Coordinates of C-alpha atoms and ligand atoms in Angstrom, one line a residue:
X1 CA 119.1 53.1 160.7
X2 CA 121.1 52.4 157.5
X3 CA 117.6 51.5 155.5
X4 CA 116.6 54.7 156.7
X5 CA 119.5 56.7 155.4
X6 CA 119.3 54.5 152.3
X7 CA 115.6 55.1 151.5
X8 CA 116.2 58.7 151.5
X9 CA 119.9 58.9 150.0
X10 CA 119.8 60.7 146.8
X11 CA 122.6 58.0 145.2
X12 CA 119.5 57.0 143.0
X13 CA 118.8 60.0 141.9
X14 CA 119.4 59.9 137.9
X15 CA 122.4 62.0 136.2
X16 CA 122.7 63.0 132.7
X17 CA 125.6 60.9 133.2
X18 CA 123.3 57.6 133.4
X19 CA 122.5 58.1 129.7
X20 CA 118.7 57.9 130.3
X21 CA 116.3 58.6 127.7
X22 CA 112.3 59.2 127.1
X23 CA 110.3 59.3 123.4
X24 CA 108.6 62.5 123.3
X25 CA 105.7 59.7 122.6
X26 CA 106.3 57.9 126.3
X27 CA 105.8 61.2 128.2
X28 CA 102.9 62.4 125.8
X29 CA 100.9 59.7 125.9
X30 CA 97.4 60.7 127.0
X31 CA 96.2 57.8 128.0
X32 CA 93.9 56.6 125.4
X33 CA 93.5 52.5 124.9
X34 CA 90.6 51.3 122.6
X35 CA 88.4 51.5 124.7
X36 CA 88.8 54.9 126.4
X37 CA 89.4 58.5 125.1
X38 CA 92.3 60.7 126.5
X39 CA 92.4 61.7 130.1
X40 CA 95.5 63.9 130.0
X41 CA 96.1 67.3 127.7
X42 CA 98.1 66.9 125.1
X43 CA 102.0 68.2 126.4
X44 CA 104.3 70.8 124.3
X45 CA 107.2 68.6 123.2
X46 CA 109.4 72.0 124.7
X47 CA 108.1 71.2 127.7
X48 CA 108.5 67.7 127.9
X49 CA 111.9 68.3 127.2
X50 CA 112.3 70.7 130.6
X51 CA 110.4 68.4 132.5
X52 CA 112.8 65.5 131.8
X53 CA 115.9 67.4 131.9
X54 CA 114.8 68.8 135.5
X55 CA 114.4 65.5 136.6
X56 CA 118.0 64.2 135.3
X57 CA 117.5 62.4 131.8
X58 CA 119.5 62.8 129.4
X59 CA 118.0 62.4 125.8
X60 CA 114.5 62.8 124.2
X61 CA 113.3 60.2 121.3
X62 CA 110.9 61.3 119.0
X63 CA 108.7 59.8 115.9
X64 CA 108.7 62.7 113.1
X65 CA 104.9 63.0 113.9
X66 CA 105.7 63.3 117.8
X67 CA 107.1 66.4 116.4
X68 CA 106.0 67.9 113.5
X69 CA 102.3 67.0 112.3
X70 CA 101.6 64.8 109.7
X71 CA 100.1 67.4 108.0
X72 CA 102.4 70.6 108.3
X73 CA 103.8 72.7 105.4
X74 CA 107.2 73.0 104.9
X75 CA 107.4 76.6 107.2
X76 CA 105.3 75.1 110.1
X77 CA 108.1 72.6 110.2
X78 CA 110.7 74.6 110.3
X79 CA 109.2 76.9 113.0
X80 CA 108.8 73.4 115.6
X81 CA 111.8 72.6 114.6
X82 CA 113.9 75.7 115.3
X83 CA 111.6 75.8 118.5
X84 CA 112.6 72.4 119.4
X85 CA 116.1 72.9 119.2
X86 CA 116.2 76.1 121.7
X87 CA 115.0 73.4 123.7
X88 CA 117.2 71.4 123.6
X89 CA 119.8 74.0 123.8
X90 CA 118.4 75.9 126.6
X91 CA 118.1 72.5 129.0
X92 CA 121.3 70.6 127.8
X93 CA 119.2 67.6 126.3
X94 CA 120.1 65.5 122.9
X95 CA 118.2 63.7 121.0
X96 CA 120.1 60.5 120.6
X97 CA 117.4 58.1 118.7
X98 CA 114.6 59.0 115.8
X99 CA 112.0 56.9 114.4
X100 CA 109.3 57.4 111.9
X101 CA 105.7 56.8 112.6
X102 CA 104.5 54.6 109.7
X103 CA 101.3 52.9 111.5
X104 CA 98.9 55.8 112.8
X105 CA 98.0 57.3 109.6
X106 CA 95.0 55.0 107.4
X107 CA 97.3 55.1 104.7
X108 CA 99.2 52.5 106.6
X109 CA 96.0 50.0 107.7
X110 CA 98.1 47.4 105.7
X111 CA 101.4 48.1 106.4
X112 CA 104.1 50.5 105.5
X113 CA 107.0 48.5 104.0
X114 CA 105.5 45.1 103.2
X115 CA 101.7 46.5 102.2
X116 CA 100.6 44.9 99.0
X117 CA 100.3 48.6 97.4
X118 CA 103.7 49.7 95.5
X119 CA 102.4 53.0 96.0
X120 CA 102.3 52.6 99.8
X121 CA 105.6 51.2 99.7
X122 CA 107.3 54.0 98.0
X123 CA 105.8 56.7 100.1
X124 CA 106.7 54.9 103.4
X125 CA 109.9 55.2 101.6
X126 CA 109.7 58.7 101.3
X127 CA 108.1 59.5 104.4
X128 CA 110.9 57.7 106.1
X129 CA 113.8 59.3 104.2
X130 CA 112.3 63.0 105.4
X131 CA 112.5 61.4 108.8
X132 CA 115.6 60.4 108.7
X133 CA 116.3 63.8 107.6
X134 CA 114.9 65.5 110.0
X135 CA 116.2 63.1 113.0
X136 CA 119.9 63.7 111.8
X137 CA 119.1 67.5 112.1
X138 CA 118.1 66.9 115.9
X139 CA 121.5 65.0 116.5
X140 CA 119.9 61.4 116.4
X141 CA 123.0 58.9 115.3
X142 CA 120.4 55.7 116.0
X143 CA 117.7 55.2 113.8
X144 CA 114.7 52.9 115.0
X145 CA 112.4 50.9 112.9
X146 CA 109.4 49.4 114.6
X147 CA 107.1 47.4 111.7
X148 CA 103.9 48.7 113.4
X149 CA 101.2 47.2 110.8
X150 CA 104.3 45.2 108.4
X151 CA 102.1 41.7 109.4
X152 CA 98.2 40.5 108.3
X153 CA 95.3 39.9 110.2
X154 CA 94.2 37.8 106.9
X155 CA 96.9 34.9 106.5
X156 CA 96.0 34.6 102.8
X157 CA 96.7 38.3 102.1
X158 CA 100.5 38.1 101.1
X159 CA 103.3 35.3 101.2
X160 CA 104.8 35.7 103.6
X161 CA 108.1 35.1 101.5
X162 CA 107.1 38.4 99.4
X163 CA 107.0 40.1 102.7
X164 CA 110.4 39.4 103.8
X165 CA 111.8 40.7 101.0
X166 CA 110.4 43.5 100.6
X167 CA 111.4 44.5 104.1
X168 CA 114.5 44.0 102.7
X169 CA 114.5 45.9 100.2
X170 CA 112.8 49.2 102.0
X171 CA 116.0 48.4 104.5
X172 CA 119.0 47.8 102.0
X173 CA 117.4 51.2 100.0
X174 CA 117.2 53.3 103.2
X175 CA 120.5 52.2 104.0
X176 CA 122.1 53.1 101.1
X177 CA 120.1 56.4 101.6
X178 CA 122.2 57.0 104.7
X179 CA 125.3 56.4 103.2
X180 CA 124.2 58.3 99.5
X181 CA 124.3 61.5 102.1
X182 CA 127.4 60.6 104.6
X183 CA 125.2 60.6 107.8
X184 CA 126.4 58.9 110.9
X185 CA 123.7 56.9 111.4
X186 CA 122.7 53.1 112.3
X187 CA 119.6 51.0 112.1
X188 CA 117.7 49.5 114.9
X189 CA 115.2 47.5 114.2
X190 CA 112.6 46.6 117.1
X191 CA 110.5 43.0 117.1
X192 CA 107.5 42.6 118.0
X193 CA 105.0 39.8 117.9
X194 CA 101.6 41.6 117.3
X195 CA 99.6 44.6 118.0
X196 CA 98.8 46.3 116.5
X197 CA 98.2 43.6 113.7
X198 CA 97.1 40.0 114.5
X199 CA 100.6 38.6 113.7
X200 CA 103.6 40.7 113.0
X201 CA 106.5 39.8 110.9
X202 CA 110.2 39.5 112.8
X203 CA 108.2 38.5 116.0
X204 CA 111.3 38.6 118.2
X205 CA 115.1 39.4 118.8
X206 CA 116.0 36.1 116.8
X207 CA 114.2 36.7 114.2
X208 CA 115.6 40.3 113.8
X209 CA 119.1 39.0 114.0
X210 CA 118.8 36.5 111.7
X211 CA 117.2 38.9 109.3
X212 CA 119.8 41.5 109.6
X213 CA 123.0 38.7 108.4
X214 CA 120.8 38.3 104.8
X215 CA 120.8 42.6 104.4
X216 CA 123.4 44.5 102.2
X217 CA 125.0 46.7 105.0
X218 CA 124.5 44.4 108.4
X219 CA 127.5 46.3 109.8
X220 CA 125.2 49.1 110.0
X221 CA 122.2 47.2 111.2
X222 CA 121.4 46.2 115.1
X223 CA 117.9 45.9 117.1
X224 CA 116.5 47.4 119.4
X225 CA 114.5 45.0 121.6
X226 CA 111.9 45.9 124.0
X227 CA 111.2 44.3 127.5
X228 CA 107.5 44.1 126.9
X229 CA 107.3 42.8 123.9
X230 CA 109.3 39.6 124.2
X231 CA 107.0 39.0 127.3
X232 CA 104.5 39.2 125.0
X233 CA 105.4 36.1 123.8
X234 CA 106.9 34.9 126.8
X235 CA 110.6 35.0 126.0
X236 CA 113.5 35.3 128.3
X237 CA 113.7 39.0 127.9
X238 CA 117.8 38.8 129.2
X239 CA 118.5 36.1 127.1
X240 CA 117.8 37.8 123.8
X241 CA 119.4 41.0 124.7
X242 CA 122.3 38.4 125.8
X243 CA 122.5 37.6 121.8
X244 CA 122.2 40.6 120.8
X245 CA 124.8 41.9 123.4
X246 CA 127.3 39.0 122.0
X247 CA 126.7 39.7 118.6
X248 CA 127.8 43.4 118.9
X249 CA 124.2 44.4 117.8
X250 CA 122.9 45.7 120.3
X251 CA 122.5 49.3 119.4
X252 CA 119.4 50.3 121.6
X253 CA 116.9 49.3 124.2
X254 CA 113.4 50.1 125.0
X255 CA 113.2 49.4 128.7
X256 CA 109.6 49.3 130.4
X257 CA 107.5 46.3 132.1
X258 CA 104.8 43.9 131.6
X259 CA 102.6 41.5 133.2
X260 CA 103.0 38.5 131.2
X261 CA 101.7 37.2 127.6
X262 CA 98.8 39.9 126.4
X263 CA 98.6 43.2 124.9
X264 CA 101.8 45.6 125.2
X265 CA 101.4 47.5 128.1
X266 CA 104.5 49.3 128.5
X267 CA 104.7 50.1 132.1
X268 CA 106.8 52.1 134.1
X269 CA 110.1 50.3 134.5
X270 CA 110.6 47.5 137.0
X271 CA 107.2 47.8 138.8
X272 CA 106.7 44.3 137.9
X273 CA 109.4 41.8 136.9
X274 CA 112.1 43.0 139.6
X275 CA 114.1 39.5 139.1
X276 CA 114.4 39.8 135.8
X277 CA 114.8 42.9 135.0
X278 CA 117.5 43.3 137.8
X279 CA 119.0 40.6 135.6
X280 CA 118.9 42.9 132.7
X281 CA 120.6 45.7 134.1
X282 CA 122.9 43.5 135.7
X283 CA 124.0 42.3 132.1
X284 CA 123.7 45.8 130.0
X285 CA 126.1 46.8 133.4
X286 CA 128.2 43.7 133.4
X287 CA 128.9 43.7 129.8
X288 CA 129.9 47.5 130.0
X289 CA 126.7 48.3 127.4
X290 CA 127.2 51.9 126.3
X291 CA 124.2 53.0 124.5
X292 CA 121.1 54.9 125.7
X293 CA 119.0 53.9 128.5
X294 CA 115.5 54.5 126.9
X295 CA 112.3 54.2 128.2
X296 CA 109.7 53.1 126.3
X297 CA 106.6 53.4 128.6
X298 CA 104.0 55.4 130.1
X299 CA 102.1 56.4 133.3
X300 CA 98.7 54.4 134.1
X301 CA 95.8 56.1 132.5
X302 CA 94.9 56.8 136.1
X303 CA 97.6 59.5 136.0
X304 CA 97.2 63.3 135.6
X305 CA 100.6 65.3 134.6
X306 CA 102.2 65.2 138.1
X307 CA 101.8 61.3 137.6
X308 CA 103.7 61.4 134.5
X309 CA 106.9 62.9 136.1
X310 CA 106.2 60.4 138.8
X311 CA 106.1 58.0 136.6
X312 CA 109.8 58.6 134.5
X313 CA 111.6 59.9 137.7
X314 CA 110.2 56.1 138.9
X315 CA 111.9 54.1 135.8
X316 CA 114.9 56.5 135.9
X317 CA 115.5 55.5 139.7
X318 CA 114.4 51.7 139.4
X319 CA 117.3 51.3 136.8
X320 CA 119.6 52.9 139.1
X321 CA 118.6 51.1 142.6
X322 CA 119.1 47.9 139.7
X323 CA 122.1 49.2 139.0
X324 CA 123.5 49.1 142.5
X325 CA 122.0 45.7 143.4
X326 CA 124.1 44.2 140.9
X327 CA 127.2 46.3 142.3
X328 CA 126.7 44.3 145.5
X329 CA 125.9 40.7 143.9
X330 CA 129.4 41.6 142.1
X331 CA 130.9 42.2 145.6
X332 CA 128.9 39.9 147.9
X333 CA 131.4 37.2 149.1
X334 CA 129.1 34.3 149.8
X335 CA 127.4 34.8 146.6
X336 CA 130.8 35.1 144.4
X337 CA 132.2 32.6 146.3
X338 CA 129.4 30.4 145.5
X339 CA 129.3 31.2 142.1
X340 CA 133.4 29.6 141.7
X341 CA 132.4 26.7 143.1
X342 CA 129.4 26.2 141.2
X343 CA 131.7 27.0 137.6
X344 CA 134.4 24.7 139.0
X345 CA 135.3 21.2 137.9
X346 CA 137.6 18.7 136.6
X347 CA 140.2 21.3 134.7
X348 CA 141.3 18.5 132.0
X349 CA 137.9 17.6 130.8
X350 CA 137.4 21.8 130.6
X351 CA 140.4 22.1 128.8
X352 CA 139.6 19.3 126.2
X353 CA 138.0 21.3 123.1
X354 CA 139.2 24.8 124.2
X355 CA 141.6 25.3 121.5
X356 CA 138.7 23.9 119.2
X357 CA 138.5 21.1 116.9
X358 CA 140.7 18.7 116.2
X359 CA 141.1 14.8 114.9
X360 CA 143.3 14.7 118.3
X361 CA 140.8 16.2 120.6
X362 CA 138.0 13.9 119.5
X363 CA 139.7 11.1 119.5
X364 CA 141.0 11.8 123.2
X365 CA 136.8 13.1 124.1
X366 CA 136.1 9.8 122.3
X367 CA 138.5 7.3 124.7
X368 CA 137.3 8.7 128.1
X369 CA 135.1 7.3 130.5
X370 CA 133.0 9.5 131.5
X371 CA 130.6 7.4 134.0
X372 CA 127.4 10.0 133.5
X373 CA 125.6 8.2 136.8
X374 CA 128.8 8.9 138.9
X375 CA 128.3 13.3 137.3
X376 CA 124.5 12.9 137.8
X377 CA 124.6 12.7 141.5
X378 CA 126.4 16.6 141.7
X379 CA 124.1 18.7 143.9
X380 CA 124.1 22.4 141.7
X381 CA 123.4 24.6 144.7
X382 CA 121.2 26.5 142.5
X383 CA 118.5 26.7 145.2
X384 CA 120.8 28.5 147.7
X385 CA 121.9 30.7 145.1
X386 CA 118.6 31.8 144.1
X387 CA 117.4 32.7 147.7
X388 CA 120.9 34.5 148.3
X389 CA 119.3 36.4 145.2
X390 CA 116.1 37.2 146.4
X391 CA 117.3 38.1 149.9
X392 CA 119.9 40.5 148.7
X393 CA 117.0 41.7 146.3
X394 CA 114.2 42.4 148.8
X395 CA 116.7 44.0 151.0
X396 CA 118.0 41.9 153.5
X397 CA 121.3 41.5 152.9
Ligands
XLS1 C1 105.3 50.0 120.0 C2 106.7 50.3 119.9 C3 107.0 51.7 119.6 C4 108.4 51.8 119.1 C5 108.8 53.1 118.3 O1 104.9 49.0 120.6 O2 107.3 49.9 121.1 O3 106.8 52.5 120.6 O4 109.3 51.6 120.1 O5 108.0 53.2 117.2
MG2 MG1 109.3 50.2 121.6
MG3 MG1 105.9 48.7 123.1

């Protein structure tokens, strides 16, 4: 009886509330892949905007080219723009995050920020610092950058030294852009290991963070990691958002799925991984994470429209059945209680270098015996954790 109830209780359902959030891109995608032309019409970004509203997001992310064609004059802008907004308006949506599109273009075949061509640099400059513009008229306070085609397919094409620093420099220039014309307005920059190019530069999280500690204005600088793309290079997906998280620089998230080290396939959220990304949510939850919820996915290219809302009511409710999964691991008595006993143990030896180092502290970790065979023979109880995991994630408890 109570599976019953629960399968059809509408506690899943997603609220503006949940702070969920969909790129104009995700929605829009038409299903194209290399080796397939579009199967879906194109959608009015107005619409998309009812659409996800009515089904209980919260925010809509956009590229500038989502929005306004590459190719627009100055009034044609406007018009979309103004349009967009009513939008907006009219269905009570924001748009939280903006991001420029800086790969689709030819201009870009060899990168936006890091192509060998000065004159490609500076107008990826200045197509970003319109973006920008236009993203802080639409309400965005994150900015995203995802280095599309910044990487070679040809090794002996650039230093890779060169690169870095000039991915510097585009950043440390944009950010002093941002600050030049008092927006509120942070950086998130998004790893990724390849693909579109054969090798991308910042591959992962780590890379990203350690990147952002050598910039002018880190304060001002987070990522914004992305579940498929780590598995892409199969990376523990939690454990880098766990860095980020502890590092206060984790400013946004591009939730979605994928099915292990290959191309990016960005599918709906949790329809594969369901132990790890309950995991995930479970941390961004635990560690009371406050920023957006954003999807960045798409339906299968089996999909007509109806399988598109089917598709981002499906991530919306995933996250929020995750949600309350890790409610009940927080609350489940044999689990927590196993959990105490499992980070239990001798309370001096913990105590030993928690006020840090000193001469006296090593000198006292120095004089104990420890006898290592005598700690080796401790059981962890890992493997009845684990199953008290699965059970309580497929259901039965
Ligand atoms: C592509 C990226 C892209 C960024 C935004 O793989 O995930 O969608 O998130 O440009
Ligand atoms: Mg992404
Ligand atoms: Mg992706």
């Amino acid at each position: 009886m109570t599976q019953i109830k629960e399968a059809t209780s509408d506690q899943y359902t997603p609220t503006k509330a949940d702070k969920f959030s969909f790129g104009l891109w995700t929605v829009g995608n038409r299903g194209s892949d290399p080796f397939g032309e579009p199967v879906r019409p194109a959608l009015l970004p107005t619409h998309s905007v009812k659409k996800l509203s009515e089904l209980g997001a919260w925010g809509i992310n956009l590229h500038d080219n989502d929005l306004v064609p590459f190719d627009a004059t100055p009034q044609e802008r406007d018009r979309i723009v103004r349009d967009f907004k009513q939008a907006l308006n009219d269905y009570g949506m924001v748009v939280p995050m903006a991001t420029t599109n800086l790969f689709y273009h030819p201009v870009f075949k060899d990168g936006a920020f890091t192509s060998v061509d000065p004159s490609v640099r500076a107008f990826a400059l200045q197509k970003t610092m319109h973006s920008i513009d236009l993203g802080v008229e639409l309400g965005a306070t994150t900015y995203v950058f995802w280095g599309g085609r910044e990487g070679v397919d040809a090794e002996a094409s650039k230093n890779p030294v060169d690169a870095i620093k000039r991915m510097r420099d585009a950043i440390n220039f944009l950010s002093e852009y941002v600050l030049d014309n008092g927006y509120q307005l942070r950086f998130a920059l998004e790893p990724k290991p390849n693909e579109p190019r054969s090798d991308t530069y910042f591959p992962s999280i780590g890379h990203m963070l350690a990147f952002i500690a050598t910039l002018d204005h880190p304060e001002m600088i987070g990522v914004n990691p992305e579940v498929a793309h780590e598995h892409m290079s199969g990376l523990n997906f939690v454990h880098g958002v766990a860095q980020a998280l502890e590092a206060g620089k984790l400013f946004h998230i591009d939730l979605n799925d994928q099915k292990g080290p290959r191309y990016d396939q960005d599918l709906r959220f949790g329809s594969e991984n369901i132990k790890s990304l309950f995991f995930l949510v479970k941390l961004l939850e635990d560690q009371g994470y406050t920023g957006p919820r954003h999807f960045d996915a798409h339906a299968y290219r089996t999909e007509d429209e109806q399988g598109v809302w089917d598709f981002a009511a499906g991530c919306m409710r995933t996250y929020n059945m995750f949600k309350e999964k890790a409610r009940r691991f927080n609350a489940d008595p044999e689990i927590q209680a196993l959990l105490q006993e499992i980070n239990s143990g001798d309370s001096v030896h913990a105590a030993l270098f928690s006020g840090g180092y000193s001469k006296a502290a090593a000198d006292q970790i120095k004089a104990i015996d420890f006898q290592p065979d005598v700690l080796a023979r401790r059981g962890y109880k890992y493997e009845k954790l684990d199953q008290l995991t699965v059970e309580l994630l497929l259901g039965v408890r």
